[in-house]
Amino acid sequence: MPRLATYAAAILLVSRPCYAADEWRETRALPAAEAHQAAAADEKHVYAINNTVVARYDRKTGERLAVSTGEALHLNSGFWREGRLYCAHSNYPRTPEKSELKVLDLATMKLTTAKDFGNYGGSLTWAVWHDERWWCNFARYGGANRETFLARMDGEWREEARWTYPDEVLRKIGQASISGGVWHGGLLTVTDHDHEALYRLRVPAKGEVLEFVREEAAPFAGQGIALDPVTGGLVGIQRSKRLVIFAERK
């Protein structure tokens, strides 16, 4: 092999692991008619979320076991805390905006309101409990989507700080907004409406704009994501195919 070709091949072999570290691979896809807004999972079940209901599926067989009851207009994402599934909820696209955090009773499969935010300046698209705080994303859309913000609240829902999103993310999402978010590997990891990407962010020591770390390729087409307690990876959806997608780092 010519020396130049050998050198190029060596560069390629060295470069691949660095590139792969910024990608996620699909490990499983589970069909779910309700996989329109988000997905979540526990050790035994998968939860597919659309605007109005949460459906519980058997994690092993893929059989649908139950569907939630209770009023809901625009569920956005799901997050587990202390054995309960919390779901971000809003009245989008209605105005004035109203946001709530719903909670699913796993015994009755009934959705009730855990926290009513009222008109908080945006539509709640995701909320997670991390580092003894609630982190809540309030989305704005269209020409106002630069006003989308992340609020950090204490256990009594008192706001402590808020941040907007960096230009590196806003340039990518167009007229849409931030749809999902979790803390993973020490970084805030968010999705937009429809790109197969995860945006990795850091809370700044100073300032009111989140710091962009990197973008990672993912098998989710935007929307709500959640941590997978079994694999340590993520679970999300492919909305167009009505699939719940499990993913791990390559």
mmCIF file of C-alpha atoms in Angstrom:
data_model
loop_
_atom_site.group_PDB
_atom_site.id
_atom_site.type_symbol
_atom_site.label_atom_id
_atom_site.label_comp_id
_atom_site.label_asym_id
_atom_site.label_seq_id
_atom_site.Cartn_x
_atom_site.Cartn_y
_atom_site.Cartn_z
ATOM 1 C CA MET A 1 0.000 0.000 0.000
ATOM 2 C CA PRO A 2 1.385 3.474 -0.868
ATOM 3 C CA ARG A 3 2.673 5.457 2.107
ATOM 4 C CA LEU A 4 0.040 8.199 1.636
ATOM 5 C CA ALA A 5 -2.816 5.645 1.587
ATOM 6 C CA THR A 6 -1.400 3.961 4.694
ATOM 7 C CA TYR A 7 -1.253 7.314 6.483
ATOM 8 C CA ALA A 8 -4.858 8.136 5.468
ATOM 9 C CA ALA A 9 -6.096 4.761 6.697
ATOM 10 C CA ALA A 10 -4.347 5.298 10.021
ATOM 11 C CA ILE A 11 -6.049 8.674 10.442
ATOM 12 C CA LEU A 12 -9.416 7.078 9.660
ATOM 13 C CA LEU A 13 -8.898 4.337 12.261
ATOM 14 C CA VAL A 14 -7.920 6.857 14.912
ATOM 15 C CA SER A 15 -10.783 9.216 14.077
ATOM 16 C CA ARG A 16 -13.624 6.722 14.150
ATOM 17 C CA PRO A 17 -13.808 6.171 17.944
ATOM 18 C CA CYS A 18 -13.997 9.938 18.559
ATOM 19 C CA TYR A 19 -16.836 10.301 16.086
ATOM 20 C CA ALA A 20 -18.695 7.242 17.399
ATOM 21 C CA ALA A 21 -18.589 8.629 20.931
ATOM 22 C CA ASP A 22 -20.950 11.368 19.774
ATOM 23 C CA GLU A 23 -23.521 8.945 18.360
ATOM 24 C CA TRP A 24 -26.203 6.700 19.807
ATOM 25 C CA ARG A 25 -27.314 3.376 18.390
ATOM 26 C CA GLU A 26 -30.812 1.958 18.401
ATOM 27 C CA THR A 27 -30.944 -1.249 20.431
ATOM 28 C CA ARG A 28 -34.655 -1.960 20.230
ATOM 29 C CA ALA A 29 -37.856 -0.600 18.691
ATOM 30 C CA LEU A 30 -41.259 -1.313 20.203
ATOM 31 C CA PRO A 31 -44.417 -0.515 18.193
ATOM 32 C CA ALA A 32 -46.823 1.699 20.156
ATOM 33 C CA ALA A 33 -49.759 3.585 18.660
ATOM 34 C CA GLU A 34 -49.422 6.249 21.355
ATOM 35 C CA ALA A 35 -45.755 7.033 20.588
ATOM 36 C CA HIS A 36 -46.516 10.553 19.418
ATOM 37 C CA GLN A 37 -45.075 12.837 22.093
ATOM 38 C CA ALA A 38 -42.667 10.895 24.268
ATOM 39 C CA ALA A 39 -41.737 7.628 25.941
ATOM 40 C CA ALA A 40 -40.543 6.459 29.344
ATOM 41 C CA ALA A 41 -39.638 3.100 30.841
ATOM 42 C CA ASP A 42 -39.193 1.263 34.122
ATOM 43 C CA GLU A 43 -37.755 -2.188 34.795
ATOM 44 C CA LYS A 44 -40.865 -4.036 33.560
ATOM 45 C CA HIS A 45 -42.843 -1.603 31.426
ATOM 46 C CA VAL A 46 -42.673 0.910 28.620
ATOM 47 C CA TYR A 47 -44.890 3.986 28.599
ATOM 48 C CA ALA A 48 -45.875 5.578 25.284
ATOM 49 C CA ILE A 49 -47.241 9.120 25.529
ATOM 50 C CA ASN A 50 -49.432 11.046 23.121
ATOM 51 C CA ASN A 51 -51.326 14.313 23.613
ATOM 52 C CA THR A 52 -54.106 12.902 25.763
ATOM 53 C CA VAL A 53 -53.103 9.494 27.179
ATOM 54 C CA VAL A 54 -50.255 7.386 28.508
ATOM 55 C CA ALA A 55 -50.259 3.709 27.486
ATOM 56 C CA ARG A 56 -48.416 1.026 29.461
ATOM 57 C CA TYR A 57 -46.749 -1.826 27.554
ATOM 58 C CA ASP A 58 -45.054 -4.979 28.745
ATOM 59 C CA ARG A 59 -41.357 -4.408 28.253
ATOM 60 C CA LYS A 60 -40.626 -8.000 27.257
ATOM 61 C CA THR A 61 -43.597 -8.889 25.058
ATOM 62 C CA GLY A 62 -44.645 -5.476 23.749
ATOM 63 C CA GLU A 63 -48.256 -6.148 24.769
ATOM 64 C CA ARG A 64 -50.331 -3.094 25.638
ATOM 65 C CA LEU A 65 -51.577 -3.519 29.209
ATOM 66 C CA ALA A 66 -53.444 -0.323 30.108
ATOM 67 C CA VAL A 67 -54.277 3.219 28.999
ATOM 68 C CA SER A 68 -54.563 6.234 31.270
ATOM 69 C CA THR A 69 -57.716 8.122 32.149
ATOM 70 C CA GLY A 70 -58.049 11.700 33.345
ATOM 71 C CA GLU A 71 -58.125 15.010 31.516
ATOM 72 C CA ALA A 72 -55.179 15.885 29.292
ATOM 73 C CA LEU A 73 -54.817 18.172 26.269
ATOM 74 C CA HIS A 74 -51.116 18.209 25.403
ATOM 75 C CA LEU A 75 -48.865 15.821 27.303
ATOM 76 C CA ASN A 76 -45.229 16.327 26.406
ATOM 77 C CA SER A 77 -42.851 14.031 28.289
ATOM 78 C CA GLY A 78 -42.523 11.614 31.188
ATOM 79 C CA PHE A 79 -40.129 11.402 34.122
ATOM 80 C CA TRP A 80 -39.846 8.838 36.922
ATOM 81 C CA ARG A 81 -39.463 9.902 40.527
ATOM 82 C CA GLU A 82 -40.034 7.717 43.567
ATOM 83 C CA GLY A 83 -42.087 5.184 41.639
ATOM 84 C CA ARG A 84 -44.380 7.728 40.014
ATOM 85 C CA LEU A 85 -44.514 8.896 36.407
ATOM 86 C CA TYR A 86 -44.685 12.671 36.092
ATOM 87 C CA CYS A 87 -45.775 14.130 32.752
ATOM 88 C CA ALA A 88 -45.281 17.674 31.524
ATOM 89 C CA HIS A 89 -48.585 19.086 30.269
ATOM 90 C CA SER A 90 -49.829 22.271 28.647
ATOM 91 C CA ASN A 91 -52.837 23.637 26.798
ATOM 92 C CA TYR A 92 -50.771 24.324 23.642
ATOM 93 C CA PRO A 93 -51.689 25.795 21.138
ATOM 94 C CA ARG A 94 -54.373 27.561 23.152
ATOM 95 C CA THR A 95 -53.820 30.928 24.771
ATOM 96 C CA PRO A 96 -53.305 32.200 27.347
ATOM 97 C CA GLU A 97 -50.762 29.472 27.981
ATOM 98 C CA LYS A 98 -51.323 27.159 30.914
ATOM 99 C CA SER A 99 -48.870 24.560 32.177
ATOM 100 C CA GLU A 100 -49.146 21.719 34.648
ATOM 101 C CA LEU A 101 -47.161 18.761 35.865
ATOM 102 C CA LYS A 102 -49.377 15.699 35.757
ATOM 103 C CA VAL A 103 -48.764 12.509 37.725
ATOM 104 C CA LEU A 104 -49.858 9.011 36.741
ATOM 105 C CA ASP A 105 -51.232 6.703 39.451
ATOM 106 C CA LEU A 106 -49.839 3.336 38.373
ATOM 107 C CA ALA A 107 -52.524 1.374 40.240
ATOM 108 C CA THR A 108 -55.496 3.145 38.657
ATOM 109 C CA MET A 109 -53.758 4.582 35.542
ATOM 110 C CA LYS A 110 -55.418 7.918 36.282
ATOM 111 C CA LEU A 111 -53.715 11.219 35.495
ATOM 112 C CA THR A 112 -54.086 14.019 38.028
ATOM 113 C CA THR A 113 -52.398 17.387 38.479
ATOM 114 C CA ALA A 114 -49.355 17.428 40.743
ATOM 115 C CA LYS A 115 -48.439 21.085 40.137
ATOM 116 C CA ASP A 116 -50.375 23.862 38.394
ATOM 117 C CA PHE A 117 -48.018 26.526 37.026
ATOM 118 C CA GLY A 118 -50.765 28.611 35.449
ATOM 119 C CA ASN A 119 -49.412 30.996 32.809
ATOM 120 C CA TYR A 120 -45.676 30.793 33.490
ATOM 121 C CA GLY A 121 -44.458 32.396 30.275
ATOM 122 C CA GLY A 122 -44.383 29.319 28.069
ATOM 123 C CA SER A 123 -45.661 25.787 27.582
ATOM 124 C CA LEU A 124 -44.146 23.162 29.883
ATOM 125 C CA THR A 125 -42.537 20.511 27.668
ATOM 126 C CA TRP A 126 -40.406 18.614 30.189
ATOM 127 C CA ALA A 127 -39.624 18.525 33.885
ATOM 128 C CA VAL A 128 -37.090 16.405 35.768
ATOM 129 C CA TRP A 129 -35.873 16.096 39.353
ATOM 130 C CA HIS A 130 -32.082 16.352 39.570
ATOM 131 C CA ASP A 131 -29.642 17.390 42.277
ATOM 132 C CA GLU A 132 -32.490 17.997 44.737
ATOM 133 C CA ARG A 133 -34.145 20.456 42.360
ATOM 134 C CA TRP A 134 -36.852 20.531 39.718
ATOM 135 C CA TRP A 135 -35.681 21.547 36.241
ATOM 136 C CA CYS A 136 -38.600 22.702 34.088
ATOM 137 C CA ASN A 137 -38.533 23.760 30.445
ATOM 138 C CA PHE A 138 -41.091 26.316 29.263
ATOM 139 C CA ALA A 139 -41.228 26.450 25.473
ATOM 140 C CA ARG A 140 -42.069 29.308 23.161
ATOM 141 C CA TYR A 141 -42.610 28.781 19.446
ATOM 142 C CA GLY A 142 -42.240 30.530 16.097
ATOM 143 C CA GLY A 143 -40.571 33.919 16.210
ATOM 144 C CA ALA A 144 -40.615 33.841 19.997
ATOM 145 C CA ASN A 145 -38.790 30.552 20.430
ATOM 146 C CA ARG A 146 -35.612 32.303 21.544
ATOM 147 C CA GLU A 147 -37.577 33.070 24.709
ATOM 148 C CA THR A 148 -37.791 29.367 25.599
ATOM 149 C CA PHE A 149 -36.266 28.985 29.050
ATOM 150 C CA LEU A 150 -35.169 26.416 31.587
ATOM 151 C CA ALA A 151 -36.185 27.162 35.183
ATOM 152 C CA ARG A 152 -34.592 25.586 38.237
ATOM 153 C CA MET A 153 -36.915 25.293 41.233
ATOM 154 C CA ASP A 154 -36.523 23.994 44.752
ATOM 155 C CA GLY A 155 -38.647 21.261 46.301
ATOM 156 C CA GLU A 156 -41.361 23.812 47.090
ATOM 157 C CA TRP A 157 -41.493 25.031 43.485
ATOM 158 C CA ARG A 158 -39.780 28.333 44.247
ATOM 159 C CA GLU A 159 -37.808 29.459 41.203
ATOM 160 C CA GLU A 160 -34.094 29.884 41.884
ATOM 161 C CA ALA A 161 -32.719 30.628 38.418
ATOM 162 C CA ARG A 162 -33.520 30.446 34.714
ATOM 163 C CA TRP A 163 -31.548 30.169 31.500
ATOM 164 C CA THR A 164 -32.242 30.472 27.768
ATOM 165 C CA TYR A 165 -30.702 28.294 25.052
ATOM 166 C CA PRO A 166 -27.501 28.996 23.077
ATOM 167 C CA ASP A 167 -27.373 30.038 19.430
ATOM 168 C CA GLU A 168 -25.857 26.679 18.428
ATOM 169 C CA VAL A 169 -29.180 25.039 19.354
ATOM 170 C CA LEU A 170 -31.544 27.820 18.288
ATOM 171 C CA ARG A 171 -30.091 27.922 14.763
ATOM 172 C CA LYS A 172 -30.892 24.216 14.342
ATOM 173 C CA ILE A 173 -34.478 24.128 15.600
ATOM 174 C CA GLY A 174 -36.001 26.724 13.244
ATOM 175 C CA GLN A 175 -39.488 27.754 14.368
ATOM 176 C CA ALA A 176 -39.869 24.827 16.772
ATOM 177 C CA SER A 177 -38.657 24.592 20.360
ATOM 178 C CA ILE A 178 -37.131 22.278 22.984
ATOM 179 C CA SER A 179 -39.289 19.168 23.391
ATOM 180 C CA GLY A 180 -37.422 16.832 25.755
ATOM 181 C CA GLY A 181 -34.684 16.863 28.329
ATOM 182 C CA VAL A 182 -32.862 14.753 30.919
ATOM 183 C CA TRP A 183 -29.607 14.857 32.851
ATOM 184 C CA HIS A 184 -27.244 12.214 31.484
ATOM 185 C CA GLY A 185 -23.558 11.756 32.177
ATOM 186 C CA GLY A 186 -23.368 15.032 34.078
ATOM 187 C CA LEU A 187 -24.711 17.083 31.180
ATOM 188 C CA LEU A 188 -28.145 18.446 30.363
ATOM 189 C CA THR A 189 -29.308 16.529 27.288
ATOM 190 C CA VAL A 190 -32.187 17.974 25.257
ATOM 191 C CA THR A 191 -34.071 17.325 22.038
ATOM 192 C CA ASP A 192 -35.959 19.548 19.644
ATOM 193 C CA HIS A 193 -39.153 18.865 17.691
ATOM 194 C CA ASP A 194 -38.011 16.642 14.828
ATOM 195 C CA HIS A 195 -34.232 16.346 14.350
ATOM 196 C CA GLU A 196 -32.366 13.124 15.076
ATOM 197 C CA ALA A 197 -30.060 14.859 17.492
ATOM 198 C CA LEU A 198 -29.288 15.329 21.170
ATOM 199 C CA TYR A 199 -27.922 18.682 22.323
ATOM 200 C CA ARG A 200 -25.531 18.401 25.259
ATOM 201 C CA LEU A 201 -25.467 21.503 27.460
ATOM 202 C CA ARG A 202 -23.916 22.785 30.672
ATOM 203 C CA VAL A 203 -25.284 25.226 33.220
ATOM 204 C CA PRO A 204 -22.911 28.208 33.249
ATOM 205 C CA ALA A 205 -21.103 29.379 36.356
ATOM 206 C CA LYS A 206 -22.246 32.877 35.422
ATOM 207 C CA GLY A 207 -24.721 34.240 32.930
ATOM 208 C CA GLU A 208 -28.215 33.390 31.749
ATOM 209 C CA VAL A 209 -27.487 31.318 28.626
ATOM 210 C CA LEU A 210 -26.810 27.570 28.776
ATOM 211 C CA GLU A 211 -23.399 26.533 27.437
ATOM 212 C CA PHE A 212 -23.320 24.393 24.309
ATOM 213 C CA VAL A 213 -21.034 21.355 24.668
ATOM 214 C CA ARG A 214 -21.769 19.286 21.560
ATOM 215 C CA GLU A 215 -24.432 17.751 19.328
ATOM 216 C CA GLU A 216 -24.821 13.971 19.172
ATOM 217 C CA ALA A 217 -26.559 11.897 16.495
ATOM 218 C CA ALA A 218 -29.481 9.907 17.891
ATOM 219 C CA PRO A 219 -32.205 7.551 16.594
ATOM 220 C CA PHE A 220 -34.982 9.710 18.071
ATOM 221 C CA ALA A 221 -36.755 12.202 15.821
ATOM 222 C CA GLY A 222 -36.951 14.861 18.507
ATOM 223 C CA GLN A 223 -39.736 14.835 21.124
ATOM 224 C CA GLY A 224 -39.637 13.656 24.745
ATOM 225 C CA ILE A 225 -36.887 11.379 26.026
ATOM 226 C CA ALA A 226 -36.286 9.598 29.340
ATOM 227 C CA LEU A 227 -33.584 7.655 31.113
ATOM 228 C CA ASP A 228 -33.719 3.863 30.819
ATOM 229 C CA PRO A 229 -33.124 2.376 34.297
ATOM 230 C CA VAL A 230 -32.247 -1.041 32.837
ATOM 231 C CA THR A 231 -29.518 -0.116 30.356
ATOM 232 C CA GLY A 232 -28.467 3.306 31.544
ATOM 233 C CA GLY A 233 -29.244 4.586 28.053
ATOM 234 C CA LEU A 234 -32.195 6.575 26.772
ATOM 235 C CA VAL A 235 -35.693 5.883 25.517
ATOM 236 C CA GLY A 236 -37.508 8.080 23.004
ATOM 237 C CA ILE A 237 -39.734 7.836 19.948
ATOM 238 C CA GLN A 238 -39.924 7.909 16.178
ATOM 239 C CA ARG A 239 -43.221 9.751 15.832
ATOM 240 C CA SER A 240 -43.777 9.076 12.119
ATOM 241 C CA LYS A 241 -43.437 5.306 12.641
ATOM 242 C CA ARG A 242 -45.178 5.140 16.042
ATOM 243 C CA LEU A 243 -42.198 3.434 17.631
ATOM 244 C CA VAL A 244 -40.645 3.591 21.070
ATOM 245 C CA ILE A 245 -36.876 3.549 20.565
ATOM 246 C CA PHE A 246 -34.250 2.344 23.040
ATOM 247 C CA ALA A 247 -30.759 3.704 22.490
ATOM 248 C CA GLU A 248 -27.278 3.406 23.947
ATOM 249 C CA ARG A 249 -23.985 5.074 23.102
ATOM 250 C CA LYS A 250 -21.962 3.434 20.349
#
